[in-house]
Structure formats: C-alpha cells, structure tokens
PDB file of C-alpha atoms in Angstrom:
ATOM      1  CA  UNK A  21      -0.132  -0.119   0.138  1.00 70.00           C
ATOM      2  CA  UNK A  22       1.176   3.523  -0.819  1.00 77.00           C
ATOM      3  CA  UNK A  23       0.791   5.689   2.417  1.00 86.00           C
ATOM      4  CA  UNK A  24       1.135   9.574   2.326  1.00 90.00           C
ATOM      5  CA  UNK A  25       1.852  11.078   5.804  1.00 95.00           C
ATOM      6  CA  UNK A  26       1.908  14.464   7.108  1.00 96.00           C
ATOM      7  CA  UNK A  27       5.261  16.253   6.756  1.00 97.00           C
ATOM      8  CA  UNK A  28       7.694  14.729   9.539  1.00 98.00           C
ATOM      9  CA  UNK A  29      10.391  17.479  10.775  1.00 98.00           C
ATOM     10  CA  UNK A  30      13.004  14.444  11.108  1.00 98.00           C
ATOM     11  CA  UNK A  31      13.212  14.046   7.481  1.00 98.00           C
ATOM     12  CA  UNK A  32      15.956  16.653   6.986  1.00 98.00           C
ATOM     13  CA  UNK A  33      17.901  15.140   9.519  1.00 98.00           C
ATOM     14  CA  UNK A  34      17.561  11.770   8.433  1.00 98.00           C
ATOM     15  CA  UNK A  35      18.610  12.804   4.942  1.00 98.00           C
ATOM     16  CA  UNK A  36      21.749  14.750   6.384  1.00 98.00           C
ATOM     17  CA  UNK A  37      22.523  11.039   8.236  1.00 98.00           C
ATOM     18  CA  UNK A  38      22.159   9.432   5.174  1.00 98.00           C
ATOM     19  CA  UNK A  39      23.998  11.798   2.942  1.00 98.00           C
ATOM     20  CA  UNK A  40      27.064  11.525   5.400  1.00 98.00           C
ATOM     21  CA  UNK A  41      27.244   7.802   4.888  1.00 98.00           C
ATOM     22  CA  UNK A  42      26.725   8.159   1.353  1.00 98.00           C
ATOM     23  CA  UNK A  43      30.081  10.463   1.015  1.00 98.00           C
ATOM     24  CA  UNK A  44      31.852   7.982   2.960  1.00 97.00           C
ATOM     25  CA  UNK A  45      30.741   5.372   0.657  1.00 97.00           C
ATOM     26  CA  UNK A  46      30.894   6.903  -2.814  1.00 97.00           C
ATOM     27  CA  UNK A  47      34.015   9.195  -2.155  1.00 95.00           C
ATOM     28  CA  UNK A  48      34.894  11.472  -5.329  1.00 94.00           C
ATOM     29  CA  UNK A  49      32.234   9.478  -7.178  1.00 94.00           C
ATOM     30  CA  UNK A  50      29.700  11.703  -5.922  1.00 97.00           C
ATOM     31  CA  UNK A  51      29.956  15.193  -7.107  1.00 97.00           C
ATOM     32  CA  UNK A  52      26.703  16.467  -5.167  1.00 97.00           C
ATOM     33  CA  UNK A  53      24.048  15.000  -3.151  1.00 98.00           C
ATOM     34  CA  UNK A  54      20.636  16.630  -2.798  1.00 98.00           C
ATOM     35  CA  UNK A  55      17.656  16.034  -0.783  1.00 99.00           C
ATOM     36  CA  UNK A  56      15.040  15.742  -3.594  1.00 97.00           C
ATOM     37  CA  UNK A  57      11.544  14.404  -3.480  1.00 94.00           C
ATOM     38  CA  UNK A  58       8.564  15.291  -1.283  1.00 96.00           C
ATOM     39  CA  UNK A  59      10.317  14.702   2.044  1.00 98.00           C
ATOM     40  CA  UNK A  60      12.732  17.609   0.796  1.00 98.00           C
ATOM     41  CA  UNK A  61       9.852  20.181   0.698  1.00 98.00           C
ATOM     42  CA  UNK A  62       8.757  21.474   4.390  1.00 98.00           C
ATOM     43  CA  UNK A  63       5.324  20.907   5.215  1.00 97.00           C
ATOM     44  CA  UNK A  64       4.487  18.731   2.164  1.00 97.00           C
ATOM     45  CA  UNK A  65       2.675  15.234   2.863  1.00 96.00           C
ATOM     46  CA  UNK A  66       4.679  12.532   1.423  1.00 94.00           C
ATOM     47  CA  UNK A  67       5.278   8.796   1.460  1.00 91.00           C
ATOM     48  CA  UNK A  68       7.773   8.540   4.364  1.00 93.00           C
ATOM     49  CA  UNK A  69      10.740   7.449   1.815  1.00 95.00           C
ATOM     50  CA  UNK A  70      13.852   9.895   1.875  1.00 98.00           C
ATOM     51  CA  UNK A  71      14.588  10.572  -1.807  1.00 97.00           C
ATOM     52  CA  UNK A  72      18.476  11.212  -2.614  1.00 98.00           C
ATOM     53  CA  UNK A  73      19.724  12.518  -5.881  1.00 98.00           C
ATOM     54  CA  UNK A  74      23.414  12.031  -6.216  1.00 98.00           C
ATOM     55  CA  UNK A  75      25.442  13.789  -9.333  1.00 98.00           C
ATOM     56  CA  UNK A  76      28.298  11.806 -10.608  1.00 97.00           C
ATOM     57  CA  UNK A  77      30.582  12.834 -13.617  1.00 97.00           C
ATOM     58  CA  UNK A  78      29.704   9.682 -15.714  1.00 96.00           C
ATOM     59  CA  UNK A  79      27.265   6.846 -15.354  1.00 95.00           C
ATOM     60  CA  UNK A  80      29.521   4.338 -17.430  1.00 94.00           C
ATOM     61  CA  UNK A  81      30.984   2.687 -14.151  1.00 91.00           C
ATOM     62  CA  UNK A  82      27.916   1.121 -12.729  1.00 90.00           C
ATOM     63  CA  UNK A  83      29.562  -1.942 -10.875  1.00 92.00           C
ATOM     64  CA  UNK A  84      31.420   0.912  -8.635  1.00 94.00           C
ATOM     65  CA  UNK A  85      28.108   2.597  -7.680  1.00 95.00           C
ATOM     66  CA  UNK A  86      26.339  -0.724  -6.872  1.00 94.00           C
ATOM     67  CA  UNK A  87      29.205  -2.003  -5.027  1.00 96.00           C
ATOM     68  CA  UNK A  88      29.577   1.176  -3.121  1.00 97.00           C
ATOM     69  CA  UNK A  89      25.713   1.570  -2.505  1.00 97.00           C
ATOM     70  CA  UNK A  90      25.359  -2.040  -1.811  1.00 96.00           C
ATOM     71  CA  UNK A  91      27.719  -1.640   1.130  1.00 96.00           C
ATOM     72  CA  UNK A  92      24.969   0.473   2.750  1.00 97.00           C
ATOM     73  CA  UNK A  93      22.338  -1.977   1.778  1.00 96.00           C
ATOM     74  CA  UNK A  94      20.957  -0.470  -1.403  1.00 96.00           C
ATOM     75  CA  UNK A  95      19.705  -2.529  -4.279  1.00 95.00           C
ATOM     76  CA  UNK A  96      19.667  -1.591  -8.039  1.00 94.00           C
ATOM     77  CA  UNK A  97      15.827  -1.650  -9.081  1.00 90.00           C
ATOM     78  CA  UNK A  98      16.222  -1.148 -12.996  1.00 87.00           C
ATOM     79  CA  UNK A  99      13.326   0.845 -14.616  1.00 81.00           C
ATOM     80  CA  UNK A 100      13.505   0.082 -18.063  1.00 81.00           C
ATOM     81  CA  UNK A 101      14.934   2.865 -20.483  1.00 83.00           C
ATOM     82  CA  UNK A 102      15.023   5.337 -17.548  1.00 80.00           C
ATOM     83  CA  UNK A 103      17.611   3.257 -16.024  1.00 83.00           C
ATOM     84  CA  UNK A 104      19.914   4.605 -18.886  1.00 86.00           C
ATOM     85  CA  UNK A 105      20.045   8.455 -17.315  1.00 88.00           C
ATOM     86  CA  UNK A 106      18.545   7.938 -13.839  1.00 89.00           C
ATOM     87  CA  UNK A 107      19.342   4.728 -12.109  1.00 92.00           C
ATOM     88  CA  UNK A 108      17.288   4.065  -9.356  1.00 92.00           C
ATOM     89  CA  UNK A 109      18.530   2.062  -5.706  1.00 94.00           C
ATOM     90  CA  UNK A 110      16.312   1.471  -3.039  1.00 93.00           C
ATOM     91  CA  UNK A 111      16.999   0.678   0.740  1.00 95.00           C
ATOM     92  CA  UNK A 112      16.001  -1.991   1.983  1.00 82.00           C
ATOM     93  CA  UNK A 113      15.555  -4.243  -0.794  1.00 72.00           C
ATOM     94  CA  UNK A 114      12.119  -5.209   0.069  1.00 72.00           C
ATOM     95  CA  UNK A 115       8.961  -2.637   0.047  1.00 70.00           C
ATOM     96  CA  UNK A 116       8.389  -0.566   2.043  1.00 76.00           C
ATOM     97  CA  UNK A 117      11.712   1.161   1.800  1.00 88.00           C
ATOM     98  CA  UNK A 118      13.128   3.895   3.865  1.00 94.00           C
ATOM     99  CA  UNK A 119      15.385   5.530   1.094  1.00 97.00           C
ATOM    100  CA  UNK A 120      15.610   5.951  -2.304  1.00 95.00           C
ATOM    101  CA  UNK A 121      18.854   6.924  -4.405  1.00 97.00           C
ATOM    102  CA  UNK A 122      18.455   8.366  -7.723  1.00 96.00           C
ATOM    103  CA  UNK A 123      21.919   8.704  -9.831  1.00 97.00           C
ATOM    104  CA  UNK A 124      22.490  11.278 -12.511  1.00 96.00           C
ATOM    105  CA  UNK A 125      25.309  13.195 -14.504  1.00 97.00           C
ATOM    106  CA  UNK A 126      26.023  16.459 -13.094  1.00 97.00           C
ATOM    107  CA  UNK A 127      24.377  19.190 -15.243  1.00 95.00           C
ATOM    108  CA  UNK A 128      22.277  16.634 -17.217  1.00 94.00           C
ATOM    109  CA  UNK A 129      18.422  17.667 -17.819  1.00 90.00           C
ATOM    110  CA  UNK A 130      17.694  14.805 -15.241  1.00 90.00           C
ATOM    111  CA  UNK A 131      19.594  17.052 -12.406  1.00 94.00           C
ATOM    112  CA  UNK A 132      18.363  19.927 -13.316  1.00 92.00           C
ATOM    113  CA  UNK A 133      14.655  18.821 -13.659  1.00 89.00           C
ATOM    114  CA  UNK A 134      14.398  17.168 -10.089  1.00 91.00           C
ATOM    115  CA  UNK A 135      15.999  20.474  -8.533  1.00 94.00           C
ATOM    116  CA  UNK A 136      13.768  22.914 -10.291  1.00 93.00           C
ATOM    117  CA  UNK A 137      10.668  20.779  -9.110  1.00 92.00           C
ATOM    118  CA  UNK A 138      11.768  20.519  -5.777  1.00 95.00           C
ATOM    119  CA  UNK A 139      12.578  24.249  -5.408  1.00 95.00           C
ATOM    120  CA  UNK A 140       9.367  25.410  -7.181  1.00 94.00           C
ATOM    121  CA  UNK A 141       7.316  23.261  -4.545  1.00 96.00           C
ATOM    122  CA  UNK A 142       9.711  24.782  -1.809  1.00 97.00           C
ATOM    123  CA  UNK A 143       8.629  28.465  -3.199  1.00 94.00           C
ATOM    124  CA  UNK A 144       4.835  27.693  -3.575  1.00 95.00           C
ATOM    125  CA  UNK A 145       2.776  26.439  -0.802  1.00 96.00           C
ATOM    126  CA  UNK A 146      -0.095  26.500  -3.164  1.00 96.00           C
ATOM    127  CA  UNK A 147       1.306  24.242  -5.843  1.00 96.00           C
ATOM    128  CA  UNK A 148       2.879  21.910  -2.887  1.00 96.00           C
ATOM    129  CA  UNK A 149      -0.551  21.653  -1.576  1.00 96.00           C
ATOM    130  CA  UNK A 150      -2.206  20.628  -4.903  1.00 96.00           C
ATOM    131  CA  UNK A 151       0.775  18.083  -5.374  1.00 93.00           C
ATOM    132  CA  UNK A 152      -0.290  16.680  -2.006  1.00 95.00           C
ATOM    133  CA  UNK A 153      -3.883  16.199  -2.674  1.00 94.00           C
ATOM    134  CA  UNK A 154      -2.972  14.580  -5.916  1.00 90.00           C
ATOM    135  CA  UNK A 155      -0.320  12.147  -4.146  1.00 89.00           C
ATOM    136  CA  UNK A 156      -3.417  11.469  -1.937  1.00 90.00           C
ATOM    137  CA  UNK A 157      -5.970  10.595  -4.483  1.00 88.00           C
ATOM    138  CA  UNK A 158      -3.236   8.529  -6.474  1.00 84.00           C
ATOM    139  CA  UNK A 159      -2.264   6.767  -3.636  1.00 81.00           C
ATOM    140  CA  UNK A 160      -6.056   5.448  -2.971  1.00 81.00           C
ATOM    141  CA  UNK A 161      -5.962   4.314  -6.564  1.00 81.00           C
ATOM    142  CA  UNK A 162      -2.493   2.546  -6.893  1.00 64.00           C
ATOM    143  CA  UNK A 163      -2.194  -0.089  -4.315  1.00 63.00           C
ATOM    144  CA  UNK A 164       1.685  -0.330  -4.288  1.00 58.00           C
ATOM    145  CA  UNK A 165       2.181  -3.938  -3.813  1.00 62.00           C
ATOM    146  CA  UNK A 166       4.058  -4.510  -6.941  1.00 57.00           C
ATOM    147  CA  UNK A 167       7.006  -2.647  -8.508  1.00 62.00           C
ATOM    148  CA  UNK A 168       4.503  -1.934 -11.634  1.00 68.00           C
ATOM    149  CA  UNK A 169       1.849  -0.377  -9.274  1.00 58.00           C
ATOM    150  CA  UNK A 170       4.576   1.983  -7.757  1.00 62.00           C
ATOM    151  CA  UNK A 171       5.769   3.070 -11.277  1.00 73.00           C
ATOM    152  CA  UNK A 172       2.183   3.535 -12.620  1.00 75.00           C
ATOM    153  CA  UNK A 173       1.818   5.926  -9.405  1.00 68.00           C
ATOM    154  CA  UNK A 174       4.964   7.605  -9.957  1.00 71.00           C
ATOM    155  CA  UNK A 175       4.274   8.102 -13.943  1.00 75.00           C
ATOM    156  CA  UNK A 176       0.662   9.309 -13.056  1.00 72.00           C
ATOM    157  CA  UNK A 177       2.196  12.319 -11.360  1.00 78.00           C
ATOM    158  CA  UNK A 178       4.174  13.219 -14.511  1.00 81.00           C
ATOM    159  CA  UNK A 179       1.765  15.878 -16.236  1.00 85.00           C
ATOM    160  CA  UNK A 180       1.593  17.681 -12.882  1.00 84.00           C
ATOM    161  CA  UNK A 181       5.135  17.816 -12.620  1.00 83.00           C
ATOM    162  CA  UNK A 182       5.801  18.862 -16.198  1.00 87.00           C
ATOM    163  CA  UNK A 183       2.914  21.585 -16.043  1.00 89.00           C
ATOM    164  CA  UNK A 184       5.036  23.113 -12.746  1.00 87.00           C
ATOM    165  CA  UNK A 185       8.302  22.943 -14.546  1.00 86.00           C
ATOM    166  CA  UNK A 186       6.925  24.666 -17.564  1.00 84.00           C
ATOM    167  CA  UNK A 187       5.420  27.627 -15.239  1.00 79.00           C
ATOM    168  CA  UNK A 188       8.932  27.790 -13.567  1.00 66.00           C
ATOM    169  CA  UNK A 189      10.730  27.952 -16.755  1.00 62.00           C
ATOM    170  CA  UNK A 190       8.033  30.738 -18.062  1.00 62.00           C
ATOM    171  CA  UNK A 191       8.677  32.539 -14.808  1.00 64.00           C
ATOM    172  CA  UNK A 192      12.478  32.283 -15.166  1.00 54.00           C
ATOM    173  CA  UNK A 193      12.493  33.597 -19.030  1.00 53.00           C
ATOM    174  CA  UNK A 194      10.191  36.717 -17.651  1.00 53.00           C
ATOM    175  CA  UNK A 195      12.798  37.809 -15.042  1.00 54.00           C
ATOM    176  CA  UNK A 196      14.975  40.627 -15.641  1.00 56.00           C
ATOM    177  CA  UNK A 197      18.850  39.860 -16.261  1.00 54.00           C
ATOM    178  CA  UNK A 198      21.122  40.381 -13.085  1.00 52.00           C
ATOM    179  CA  UNK A 199      23.304  43.096 -13.798  1.00 49.00           C
TER     180      UNK A 199
END
C-alpha cells in the first residue's frame, strides 16, 4: 500500500545522516548529494521515503556505484529505459523502503529537472498543497504492492510535474537579467 503521511520534521536530519554515509561510501564518485522528492519540501505530505539524488561525472562505471551503494544495503532496481539516465536504488531491498537513491550526471537535464521541481514546491505552498492532494488521490488508486503499481503511481504524477516545470521556466524567462 502507498501511504501518504503528514510532513515529519525529522526528514531533513534523516537525509543529512544518510548523505554523510553516502559521502563515505562513494567518496569522489559523488559530485553532489541533494535531498529531493516530497520529503525535501517543508510541510509537504509524502511517502515516508527519503529521496536522494547523487550527481556523478559519468554513469559508465555502474559496478562501482552498485558496490558502494550495496555496502550501505541499497539494491539497484532497473526501471527500463529510464535506468540509462537516472539509475534507481532502494534501501532496504523489500518494500516498503526507507530511502531511494537516484544517480544522474551532473549538469544533465535529469539533475536540473528534479532540483527545479523541488525548488518550485518549496517556493509555492499552493502548488505544494495541490501536489499533496494529487498524491493522496493517486495513493488511493494504486496499491503499491508491486513494482509495476509503484511505477504507475510515479508516472501518474508526470503531467503535474511537467506543468509545474513549464510554469517555472516561463517565470524564469520573464525575469530581468541580473546586472
């Protein structure tokens, strides 16, 4: 079952603790480690899963990432074509899990898109409330008992996310240049 819970003030500290472990495990492989997903947005209801985006120079050495993350009990969960640009790991191996790690190339569209959506939700409490309502509605129709169900839940949010990012891009285009 997919369960959406009220925001927990402990989530940022849980991210910080896990990020410290990831820095130790990955060393120089990690260029940047960011708290993303709903648990990174103060006040936003979410699945109680800490989403972590790790930016790397290249995704070519997947064995090194899998070994380093495996040492922290993460398992790679292949997600079809998406795995080529945004490999996904979860901890523990069984659902429900407590942490997700998403790898991406630093400077890539994937990196920018996830950070932009997080930042948009942080700036706009009305949008965040709309997103929380969407997630609650989707959680009631997707049981989450299988990987396919969890993927459908995630994909069902795509139009909302795309619209929020389009609005953010339009707002950025209308800003005067910094001089």
